[in-house]
CSV table of C-alpha atoms in Angstrom, one decimal:
chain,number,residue,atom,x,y,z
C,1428,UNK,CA,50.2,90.4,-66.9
C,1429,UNK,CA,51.1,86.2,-66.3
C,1430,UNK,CA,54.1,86.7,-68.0
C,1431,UNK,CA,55.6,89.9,-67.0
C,1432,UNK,CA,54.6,88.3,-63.3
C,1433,UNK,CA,56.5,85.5,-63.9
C,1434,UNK,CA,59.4,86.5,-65.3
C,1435,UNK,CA,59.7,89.6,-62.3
C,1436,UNK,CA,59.1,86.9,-59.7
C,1437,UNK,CA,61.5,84.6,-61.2
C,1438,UNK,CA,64.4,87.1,-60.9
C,1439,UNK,CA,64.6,86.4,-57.0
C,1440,UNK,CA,62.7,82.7,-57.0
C,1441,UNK,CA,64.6,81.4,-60.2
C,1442,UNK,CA,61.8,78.4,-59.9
C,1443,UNK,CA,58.6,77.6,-59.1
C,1444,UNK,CA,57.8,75.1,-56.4
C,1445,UNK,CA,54.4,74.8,-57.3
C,1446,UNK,CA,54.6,75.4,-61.0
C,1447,UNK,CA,51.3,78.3,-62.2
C,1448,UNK,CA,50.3,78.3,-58.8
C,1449,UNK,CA,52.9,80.4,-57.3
C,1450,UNK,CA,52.7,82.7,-60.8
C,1451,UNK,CA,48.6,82.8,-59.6
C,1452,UNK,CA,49.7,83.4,-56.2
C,1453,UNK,CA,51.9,86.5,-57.1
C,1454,UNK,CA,49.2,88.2,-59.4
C,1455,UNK,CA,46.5,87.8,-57.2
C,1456,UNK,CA,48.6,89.7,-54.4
C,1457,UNK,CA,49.5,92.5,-56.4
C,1458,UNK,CA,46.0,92.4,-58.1
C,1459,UNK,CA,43.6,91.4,-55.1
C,1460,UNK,CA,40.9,93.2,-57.4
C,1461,UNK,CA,40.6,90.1,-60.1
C,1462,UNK,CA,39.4,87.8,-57.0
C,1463,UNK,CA,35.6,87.5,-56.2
C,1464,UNK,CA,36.0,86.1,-52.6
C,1465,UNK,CA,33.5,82.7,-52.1
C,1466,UNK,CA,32.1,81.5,-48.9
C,1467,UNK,CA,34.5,79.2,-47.4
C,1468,UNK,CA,32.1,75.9,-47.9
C,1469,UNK,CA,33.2,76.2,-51.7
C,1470,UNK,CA,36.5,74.7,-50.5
C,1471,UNK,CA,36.3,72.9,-47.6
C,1472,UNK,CA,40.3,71.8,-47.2
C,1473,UNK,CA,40.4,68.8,-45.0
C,1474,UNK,CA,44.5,68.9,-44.5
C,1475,UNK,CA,45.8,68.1,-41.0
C,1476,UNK,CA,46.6,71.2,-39.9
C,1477,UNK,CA,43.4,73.6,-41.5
C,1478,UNK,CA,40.2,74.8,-39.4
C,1479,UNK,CA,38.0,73.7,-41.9
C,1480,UNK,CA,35.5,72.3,-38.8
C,1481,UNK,CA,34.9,75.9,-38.4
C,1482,UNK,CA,33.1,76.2,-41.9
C,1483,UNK,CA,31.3,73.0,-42.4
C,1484,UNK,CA,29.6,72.7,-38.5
C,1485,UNK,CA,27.2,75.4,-39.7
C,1486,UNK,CA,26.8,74.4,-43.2
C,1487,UNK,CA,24.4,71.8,-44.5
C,1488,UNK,CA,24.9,72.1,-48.3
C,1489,UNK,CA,28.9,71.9,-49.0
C,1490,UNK,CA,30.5,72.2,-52.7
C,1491,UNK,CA,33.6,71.2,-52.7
C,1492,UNK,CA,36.0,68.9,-50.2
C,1493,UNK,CA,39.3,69.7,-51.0
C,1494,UNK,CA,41.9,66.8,-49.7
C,1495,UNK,CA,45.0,69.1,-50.1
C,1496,UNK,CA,47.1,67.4,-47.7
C,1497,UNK,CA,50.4,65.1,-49.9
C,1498,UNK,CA,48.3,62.6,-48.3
C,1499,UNK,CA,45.1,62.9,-49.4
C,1500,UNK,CA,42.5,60.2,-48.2
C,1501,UNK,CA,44.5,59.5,-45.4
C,1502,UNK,CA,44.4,62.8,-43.2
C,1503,UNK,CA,43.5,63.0,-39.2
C,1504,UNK,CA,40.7,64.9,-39.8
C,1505,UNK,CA,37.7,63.7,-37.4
C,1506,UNK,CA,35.0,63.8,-39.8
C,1507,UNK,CA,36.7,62.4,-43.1
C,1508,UNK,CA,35.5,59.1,-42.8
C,1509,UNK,CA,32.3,60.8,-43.5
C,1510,UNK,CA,33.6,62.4,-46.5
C,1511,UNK,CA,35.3,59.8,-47.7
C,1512,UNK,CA,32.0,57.5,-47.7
C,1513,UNK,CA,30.3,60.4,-49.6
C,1514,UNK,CA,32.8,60.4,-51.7
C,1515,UNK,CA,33.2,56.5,-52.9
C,1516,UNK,CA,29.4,57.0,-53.1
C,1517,UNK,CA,29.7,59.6,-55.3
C,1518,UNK,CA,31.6,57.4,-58.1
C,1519,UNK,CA,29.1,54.5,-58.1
C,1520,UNK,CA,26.3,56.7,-58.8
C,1521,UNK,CA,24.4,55.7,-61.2
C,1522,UNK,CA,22.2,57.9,-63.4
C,1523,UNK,CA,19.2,55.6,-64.1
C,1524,UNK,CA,18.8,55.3,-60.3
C,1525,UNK,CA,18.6,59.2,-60.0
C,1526,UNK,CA,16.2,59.4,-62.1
C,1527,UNK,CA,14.1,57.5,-60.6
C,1528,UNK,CA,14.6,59.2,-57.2
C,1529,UNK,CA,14.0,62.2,-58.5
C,1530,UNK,CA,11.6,61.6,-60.9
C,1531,UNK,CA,9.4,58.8,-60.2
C,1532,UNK,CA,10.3,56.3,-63.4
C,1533,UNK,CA,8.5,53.4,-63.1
C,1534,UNK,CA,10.4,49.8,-62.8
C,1535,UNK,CA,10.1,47.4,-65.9
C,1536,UNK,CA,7.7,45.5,-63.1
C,1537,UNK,CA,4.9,47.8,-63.8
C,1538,UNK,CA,4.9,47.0,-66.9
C,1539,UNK,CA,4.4,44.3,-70.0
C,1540,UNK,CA,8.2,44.2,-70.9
C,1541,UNK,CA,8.0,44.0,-74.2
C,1542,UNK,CA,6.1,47.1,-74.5
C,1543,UNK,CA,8.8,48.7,-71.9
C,1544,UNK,CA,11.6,47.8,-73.6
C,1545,UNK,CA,9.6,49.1,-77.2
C,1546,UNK,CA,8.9,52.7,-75.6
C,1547,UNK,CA,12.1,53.2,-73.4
C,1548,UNK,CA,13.4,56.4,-73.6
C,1549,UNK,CA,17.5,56.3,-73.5
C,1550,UNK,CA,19.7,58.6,-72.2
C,1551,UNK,CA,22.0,59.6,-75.2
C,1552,UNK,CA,25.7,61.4,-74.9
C,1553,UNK,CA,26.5,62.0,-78.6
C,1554,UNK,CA,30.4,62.9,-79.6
C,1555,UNK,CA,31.7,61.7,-75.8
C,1556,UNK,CA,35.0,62.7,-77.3
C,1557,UNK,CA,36.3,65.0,-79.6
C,1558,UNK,CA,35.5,64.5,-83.3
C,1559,UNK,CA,36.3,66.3,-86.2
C,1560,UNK,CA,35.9,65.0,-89.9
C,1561,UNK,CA,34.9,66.7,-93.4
C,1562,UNK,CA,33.8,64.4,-96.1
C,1563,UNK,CA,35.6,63.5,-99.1
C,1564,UNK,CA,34.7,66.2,-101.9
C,1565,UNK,CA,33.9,63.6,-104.5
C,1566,UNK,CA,31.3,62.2,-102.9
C,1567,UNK,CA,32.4,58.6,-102.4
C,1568,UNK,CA,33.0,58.6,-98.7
C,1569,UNK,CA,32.0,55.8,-96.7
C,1570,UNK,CA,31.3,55.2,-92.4
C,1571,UNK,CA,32.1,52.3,-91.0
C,1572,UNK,CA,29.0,51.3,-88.4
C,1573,UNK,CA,29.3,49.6,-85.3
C,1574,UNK,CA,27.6,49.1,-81.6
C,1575,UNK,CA,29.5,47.3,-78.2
C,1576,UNK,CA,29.2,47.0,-75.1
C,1577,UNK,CA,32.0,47.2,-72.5
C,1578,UNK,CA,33.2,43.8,-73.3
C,1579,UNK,CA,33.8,43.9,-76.3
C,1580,UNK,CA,36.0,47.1,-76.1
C,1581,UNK,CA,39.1,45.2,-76.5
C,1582,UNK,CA,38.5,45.1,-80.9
C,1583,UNK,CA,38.2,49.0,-80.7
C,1584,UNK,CA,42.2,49.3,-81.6
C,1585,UNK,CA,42.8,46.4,-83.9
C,1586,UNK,CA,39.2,48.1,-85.8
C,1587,UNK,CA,41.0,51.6,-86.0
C,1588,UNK,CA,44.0,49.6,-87.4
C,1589,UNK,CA,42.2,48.2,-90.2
C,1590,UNK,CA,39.8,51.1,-91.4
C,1591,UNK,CA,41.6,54.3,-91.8
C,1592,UNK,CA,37.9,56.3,-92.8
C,1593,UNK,CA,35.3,57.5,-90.4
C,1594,UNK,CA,33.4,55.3,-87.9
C,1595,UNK,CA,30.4,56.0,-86.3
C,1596,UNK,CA,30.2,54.0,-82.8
C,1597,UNK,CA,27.4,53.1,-80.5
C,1598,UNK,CA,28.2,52.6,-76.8
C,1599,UNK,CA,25.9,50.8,-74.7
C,1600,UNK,CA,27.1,51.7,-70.9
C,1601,UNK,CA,26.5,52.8,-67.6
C,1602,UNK,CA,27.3,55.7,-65.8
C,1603,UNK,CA,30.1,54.2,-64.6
C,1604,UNK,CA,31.3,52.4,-67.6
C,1605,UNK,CA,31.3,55.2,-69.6
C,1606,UNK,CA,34.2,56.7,-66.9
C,1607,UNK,CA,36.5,53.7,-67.6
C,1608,UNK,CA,36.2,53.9,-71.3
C,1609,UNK,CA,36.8,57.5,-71.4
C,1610,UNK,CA,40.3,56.4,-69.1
C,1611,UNK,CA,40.5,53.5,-71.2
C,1612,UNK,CA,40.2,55.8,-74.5
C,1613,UNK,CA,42.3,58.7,-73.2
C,1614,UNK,CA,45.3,56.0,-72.5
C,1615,UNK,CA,44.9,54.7,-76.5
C,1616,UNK,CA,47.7,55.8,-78.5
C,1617,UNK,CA,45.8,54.4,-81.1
C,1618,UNK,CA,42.3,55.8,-80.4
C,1619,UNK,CA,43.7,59.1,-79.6
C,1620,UNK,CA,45.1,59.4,-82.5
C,1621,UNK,CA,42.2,59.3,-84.5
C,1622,UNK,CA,39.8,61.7,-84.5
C,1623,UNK,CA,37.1,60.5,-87.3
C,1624,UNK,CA,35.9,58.1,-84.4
C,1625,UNK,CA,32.4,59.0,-83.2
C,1626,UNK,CA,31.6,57.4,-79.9
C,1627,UNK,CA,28.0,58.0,-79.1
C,1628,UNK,CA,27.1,56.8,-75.1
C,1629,UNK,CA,23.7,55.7,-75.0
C,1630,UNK,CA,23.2,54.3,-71.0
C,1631,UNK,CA,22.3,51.7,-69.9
C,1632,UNK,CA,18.5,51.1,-69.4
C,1633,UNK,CA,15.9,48.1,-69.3
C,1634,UNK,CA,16.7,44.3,-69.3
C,1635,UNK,CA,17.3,43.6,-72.8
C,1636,UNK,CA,20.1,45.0,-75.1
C,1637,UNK,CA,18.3,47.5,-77.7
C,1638,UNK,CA,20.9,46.7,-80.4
C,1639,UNK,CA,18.7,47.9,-83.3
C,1640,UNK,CA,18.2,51.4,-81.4
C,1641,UNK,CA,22.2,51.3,-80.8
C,1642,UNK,CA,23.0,51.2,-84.2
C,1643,UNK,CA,20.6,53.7,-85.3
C,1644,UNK,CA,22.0,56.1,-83.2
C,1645,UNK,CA,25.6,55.1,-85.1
C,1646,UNK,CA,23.6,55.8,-88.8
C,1647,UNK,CA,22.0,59.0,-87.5
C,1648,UNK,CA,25.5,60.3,-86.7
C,1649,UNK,CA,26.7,59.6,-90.3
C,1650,UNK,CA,27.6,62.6,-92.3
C,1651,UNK,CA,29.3,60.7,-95.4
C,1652,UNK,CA,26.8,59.4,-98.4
C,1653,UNK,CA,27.5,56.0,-97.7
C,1654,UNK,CA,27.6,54.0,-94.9
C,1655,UNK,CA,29.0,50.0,-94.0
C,1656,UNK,CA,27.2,48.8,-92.0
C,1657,UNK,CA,29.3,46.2,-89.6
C,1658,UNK,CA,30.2,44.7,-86.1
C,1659,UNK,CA,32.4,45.2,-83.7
C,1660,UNK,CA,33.9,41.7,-83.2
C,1661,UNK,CA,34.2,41.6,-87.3
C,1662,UNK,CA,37.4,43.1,-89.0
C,1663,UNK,CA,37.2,44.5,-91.9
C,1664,UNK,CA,40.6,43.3,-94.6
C,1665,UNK,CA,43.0,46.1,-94.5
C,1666,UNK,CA,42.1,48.4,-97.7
C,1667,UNK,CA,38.4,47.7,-97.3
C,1668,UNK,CA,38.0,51.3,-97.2
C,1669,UNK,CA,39.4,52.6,-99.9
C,1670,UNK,CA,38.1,49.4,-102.2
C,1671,UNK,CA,34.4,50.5,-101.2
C,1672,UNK,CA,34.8,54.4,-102.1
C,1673,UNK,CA,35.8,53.0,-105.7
C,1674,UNK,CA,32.9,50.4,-105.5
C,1675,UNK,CA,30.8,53.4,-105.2
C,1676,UNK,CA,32.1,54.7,-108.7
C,1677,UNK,CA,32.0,51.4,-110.3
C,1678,UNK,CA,28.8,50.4,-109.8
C,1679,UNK,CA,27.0,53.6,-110.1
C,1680,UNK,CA,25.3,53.8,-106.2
C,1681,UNK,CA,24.6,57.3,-106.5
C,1682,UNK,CA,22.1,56.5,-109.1
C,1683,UNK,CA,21.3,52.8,-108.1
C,1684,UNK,CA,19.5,51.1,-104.8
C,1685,UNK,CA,22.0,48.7,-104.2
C,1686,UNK,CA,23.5,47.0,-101.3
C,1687,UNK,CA,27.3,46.0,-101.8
C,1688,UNK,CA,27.6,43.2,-100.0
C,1689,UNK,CA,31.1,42.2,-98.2
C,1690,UNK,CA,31.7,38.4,-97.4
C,1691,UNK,CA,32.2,37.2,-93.9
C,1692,UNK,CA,34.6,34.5,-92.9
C,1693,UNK,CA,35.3,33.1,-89.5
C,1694,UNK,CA,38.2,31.4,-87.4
C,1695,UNK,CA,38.3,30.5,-84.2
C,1696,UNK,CA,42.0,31.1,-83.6
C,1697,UNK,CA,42.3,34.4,-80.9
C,1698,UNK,CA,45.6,34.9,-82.3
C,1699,UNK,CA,45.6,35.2,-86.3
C,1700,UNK,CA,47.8,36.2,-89.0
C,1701,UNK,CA,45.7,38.1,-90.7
C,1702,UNK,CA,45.4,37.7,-94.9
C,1703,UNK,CA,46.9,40.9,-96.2
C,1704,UNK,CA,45.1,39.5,-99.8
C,1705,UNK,CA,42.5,37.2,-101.5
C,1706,UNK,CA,45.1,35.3,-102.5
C,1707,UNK,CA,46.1,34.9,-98.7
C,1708,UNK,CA,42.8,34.8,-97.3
C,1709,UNK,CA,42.1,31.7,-99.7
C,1710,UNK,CA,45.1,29.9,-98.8
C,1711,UNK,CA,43.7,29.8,-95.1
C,1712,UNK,CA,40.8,29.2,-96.2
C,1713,UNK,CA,42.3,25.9,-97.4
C,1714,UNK,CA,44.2,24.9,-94.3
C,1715,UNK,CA,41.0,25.3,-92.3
C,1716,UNK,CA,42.1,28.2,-90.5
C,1717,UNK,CA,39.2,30.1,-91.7
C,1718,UNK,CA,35.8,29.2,-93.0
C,1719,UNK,CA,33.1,30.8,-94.5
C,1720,UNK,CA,30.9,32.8,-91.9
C,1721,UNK,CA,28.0,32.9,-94.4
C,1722,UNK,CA,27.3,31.8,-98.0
C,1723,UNK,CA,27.7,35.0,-100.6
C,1724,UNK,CA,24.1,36.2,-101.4
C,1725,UNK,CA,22.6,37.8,-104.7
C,1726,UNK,CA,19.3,37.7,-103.2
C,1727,UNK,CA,17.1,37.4,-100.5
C,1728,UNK,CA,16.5,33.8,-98.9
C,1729,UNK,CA,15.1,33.1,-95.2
C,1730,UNK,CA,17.4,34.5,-92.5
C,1731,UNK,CA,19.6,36.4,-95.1
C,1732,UNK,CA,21.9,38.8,-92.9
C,1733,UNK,CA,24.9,40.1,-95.0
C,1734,UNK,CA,27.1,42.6,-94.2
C,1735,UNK,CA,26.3,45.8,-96.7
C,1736,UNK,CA,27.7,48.9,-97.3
C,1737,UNK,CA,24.4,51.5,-98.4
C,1738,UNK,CA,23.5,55.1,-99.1
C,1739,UNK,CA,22.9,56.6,-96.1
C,1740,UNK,CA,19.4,57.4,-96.4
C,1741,UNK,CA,18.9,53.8,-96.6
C,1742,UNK,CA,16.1,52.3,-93.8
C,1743,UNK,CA,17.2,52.1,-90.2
C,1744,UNK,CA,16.9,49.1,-88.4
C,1745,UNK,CA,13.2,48.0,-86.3
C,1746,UNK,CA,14.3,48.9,-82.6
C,1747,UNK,CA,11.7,46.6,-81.3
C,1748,UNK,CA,14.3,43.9,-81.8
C,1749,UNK,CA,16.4,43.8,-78.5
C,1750,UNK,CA,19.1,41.1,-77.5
C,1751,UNK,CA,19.7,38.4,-79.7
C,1752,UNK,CA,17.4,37.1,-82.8
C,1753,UNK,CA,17.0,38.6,-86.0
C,1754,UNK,CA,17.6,42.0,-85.1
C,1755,UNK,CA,19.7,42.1,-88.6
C,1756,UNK,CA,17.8,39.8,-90.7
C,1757,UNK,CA,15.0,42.2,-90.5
C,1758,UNK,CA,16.8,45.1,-91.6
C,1759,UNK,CA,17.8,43.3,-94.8
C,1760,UNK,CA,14.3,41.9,-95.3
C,1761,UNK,CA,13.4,45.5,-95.3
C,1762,UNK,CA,16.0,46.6,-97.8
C,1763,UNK,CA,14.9,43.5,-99.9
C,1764,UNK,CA,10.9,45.2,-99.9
C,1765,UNK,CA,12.3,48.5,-101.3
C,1766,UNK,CA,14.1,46.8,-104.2
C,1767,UNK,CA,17.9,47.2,-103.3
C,1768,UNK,CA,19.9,45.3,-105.2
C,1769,UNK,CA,22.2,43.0,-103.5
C,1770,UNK,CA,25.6,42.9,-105.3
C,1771,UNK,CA,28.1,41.2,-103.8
C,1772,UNK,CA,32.2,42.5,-103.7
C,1773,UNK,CA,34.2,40.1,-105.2
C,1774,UNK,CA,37.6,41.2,-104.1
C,1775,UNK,CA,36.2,41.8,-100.6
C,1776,UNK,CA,36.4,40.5,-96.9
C,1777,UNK,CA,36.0,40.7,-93.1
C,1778,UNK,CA,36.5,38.4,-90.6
C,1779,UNK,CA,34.6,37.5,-87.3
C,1780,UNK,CA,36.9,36.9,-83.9
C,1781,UNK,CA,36.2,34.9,-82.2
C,1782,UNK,CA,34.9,35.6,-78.6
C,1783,UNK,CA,32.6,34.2,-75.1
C,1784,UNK,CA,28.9,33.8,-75.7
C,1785,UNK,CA,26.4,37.0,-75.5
C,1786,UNK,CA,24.5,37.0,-72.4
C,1787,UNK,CA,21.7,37.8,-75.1
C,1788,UNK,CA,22.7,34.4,-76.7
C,1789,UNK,CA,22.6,32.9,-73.9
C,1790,UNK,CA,19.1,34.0,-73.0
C,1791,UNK,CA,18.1,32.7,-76.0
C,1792,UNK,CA,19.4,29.3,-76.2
C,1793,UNK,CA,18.3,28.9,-72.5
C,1794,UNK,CA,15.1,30.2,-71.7
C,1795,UNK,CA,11.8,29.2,-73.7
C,1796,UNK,CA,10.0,31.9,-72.8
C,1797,UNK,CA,12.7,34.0,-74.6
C,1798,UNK,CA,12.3,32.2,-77.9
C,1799,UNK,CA,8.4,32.6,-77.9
C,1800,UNK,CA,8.5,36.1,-77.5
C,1801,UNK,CA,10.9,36.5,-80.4
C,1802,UNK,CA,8.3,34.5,-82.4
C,1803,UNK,CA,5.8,36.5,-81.2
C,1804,UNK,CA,7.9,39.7,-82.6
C,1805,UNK,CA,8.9,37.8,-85.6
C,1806,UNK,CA,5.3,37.5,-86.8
C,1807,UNK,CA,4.1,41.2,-86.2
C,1808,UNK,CA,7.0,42.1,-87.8
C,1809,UNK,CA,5.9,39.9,-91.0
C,1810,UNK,CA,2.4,41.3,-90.7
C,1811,UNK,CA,3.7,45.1,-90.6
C,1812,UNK,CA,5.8,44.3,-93.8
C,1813,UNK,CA,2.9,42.8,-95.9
C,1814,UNK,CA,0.5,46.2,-94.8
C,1815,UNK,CA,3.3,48.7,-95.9
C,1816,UNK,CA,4.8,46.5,-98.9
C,1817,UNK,CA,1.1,44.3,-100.1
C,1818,UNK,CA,2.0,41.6,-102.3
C,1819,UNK,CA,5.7,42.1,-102.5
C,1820,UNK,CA,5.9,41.2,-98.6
C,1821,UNK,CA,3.9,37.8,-99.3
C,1822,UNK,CA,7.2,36.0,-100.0
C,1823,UNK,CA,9.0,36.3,-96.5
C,1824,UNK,CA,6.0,34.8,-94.9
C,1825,UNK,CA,6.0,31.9,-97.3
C,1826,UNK,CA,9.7,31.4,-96.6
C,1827,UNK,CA,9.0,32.2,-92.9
C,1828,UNK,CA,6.0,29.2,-92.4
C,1829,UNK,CA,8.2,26.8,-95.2
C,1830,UNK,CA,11.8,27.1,-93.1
């Protein structure tokens, strides 16, 4: 019916001013049957020259405003002023404050905010964009893990660039936020391009930065049997992907509990030429362009925090660690308790950009209060550790009380 429409009107119009619309037009006036006629506050058109006034006196509950004049915000009409204030409202909505209208939430002020931030329940968007991926069929696949926050959107691209598998991606946003990064996304050749990138949205809620809860939602999104788990302001050496699905044969993880550990250096150059080798990466290392981020582990010391690629049924991270503070050193300690074996990848390598300060480290550095409370956390965590793993456990308080 569109087509045989089209191509009969297009006999005497030869084009289409308004593109489908004048094919919609013609069908609907030789086939007024297809329409279901709506009440006239379902488009209220606020053009210069409409009687729109007419439908919207009576009506308290309108649908849509339609500003179908080439002019748009900037029409005569007496009352759009109004509707342009509802509008603009409109986009700074924010969902968290709904909620609360509408549902009574209480404010972090009624309560101990350590225990807030422990039992906060987070709106979650999983898959915000498309994604479609399928394994590898030999069962060495491998998902990159991340979590960021709006500022730190800027290493998504250069990320994509240097990991051609899956990622799995934790965004911690608000209502609003999540609006510019799907624009931001949507103008991304790059990320566009791309579609074994998970983004997972989970909003914005409490005071503190729940970057143990964010990466679990990344892990729980993984459907490859292993998993690396990473930052976002690290980037991985180009290849690391395809060096760790061999790693997996080589050493046997299917049948082993091992961590593969992947060194970290740093520089502190924004704009570097990134070692496409070892051999590369130790020349710089040389020249003091880079330096090592951490020592390489074989095994658990005090504040250990390497960067590991696991099975994915590995342990997820303790969400009661929020902002900054061994939200990642606990997560190893725990690995350490169930016996994984730390093995680190000779032939391996990221590298941390550098970047401003963390409000979370900022917090931390600056406000006493802050510290105790992570000391606090750090000690029930200990105690937890040494109930679940007995004797085993007794050696991270040792180091804990010794450091």
């Amino acid at each position: 019916m569109w087509r045989l429409t089209a191509e009969r009107e297009l006999m005497s119009m030869l084009s289409t001013s308004l593109a489908d619309q004048d094919i919609f037009n013609a069908v609907i006036k030789q086939n007024p049957f297809l329409v279901h006629q709506l009440p006239c506050f379902w488009n209220v058109q606020l053009s210069d020259h409409t009687r729109s006034e007419k439908c919207y006196k009576d009506v308290s509950d309108l649908k849509v405003i339609h500003w179908n004049s080439p002019k748009k915000l900037r029409v005569k009409n007496k009352h759009v002023e109004f509707f342009r204030n509802l509008y603009l409202t409109f986009l700074e909505y924010d969902g968290n404050l709904l909620r609360r209208e509408l549902f009574g939430c209480p404010s972090e002020a009624d309560h101990n905010s350590e225990n807030v931030e422990r039992f906060t329940v987070h709106r979650t968007h999983l898959y915000f964009l498309h994604y479609e991926y399928e394994p590898r069929s030999d069962n060495t696949d491998v998902t990159l893990v991340a979590q960021l926050s709006m500022d730190r959107l800027q290493m998504l691209e250069a990320i994509c660039k240097h990991w051609e598998g899956p990622i799995s991606l934790a965004l911690y946003l608000s209502d609003a936020e999540a609006q510019q990064f799907l624009r931001y996304a949507q103008g991304s050749e790059v990320l566009m391009s791309r579609g074994n990138v998970g983004y997972h949205i989970v909003y914005k809620e409490g005071q503190f930065y729940p970057v143990n809860l964010l990466r679990n939602v990344a892990m729980q999104q993984v459907n490859t049997p292993y998993m690396f788990l990473s930052d976002i302001d690290f980037l991985p050496m180009y290849g690391l992907y395809e060096y760790l699905r061999k790693s997996v044969v080589q050493l046997d993880m299917a049948n082993a509990k091992k961590a593969l550990v992947v060194p970290a250096f740093e520089t502190l150059r924004y704009r570097l030429s990134y070692p496409k080798s070892k051999a590369e990466l130790l020349s710089q290392l040389d020249m003091g362009t880079l330096f090592t981020f951490s020592r390489s582990y074989v095994q658990w010391e005090p504040d250990f925090e390497p960067y590991v690629m696991v099975r994915r049924d590995s342990p997820e991270y303790d969400r009661r660690f929020v902002g900054f503070g061994w939200n990642k050193v606990a997560h190893i300690m725990e690995l350490d308790a169930q016996e994984y074996e730390f093995v680190v990848l000779p032939n391996a390598y990221m590298i941390h950009m550098p970047h401003a300060p963390s409000f979370d480290i900022t917090k931390f550095r600056s406000n006493k209060q802050y510290r105790v409370c992570l000391k606090t956390l750090k000690e029930e965590f200990q105690q937890n550790m040494s109930r679940r793993y007995g004797f085993a456990a007794l050696k991270y308080m040792t180091a804990e009380n010794n450091s």
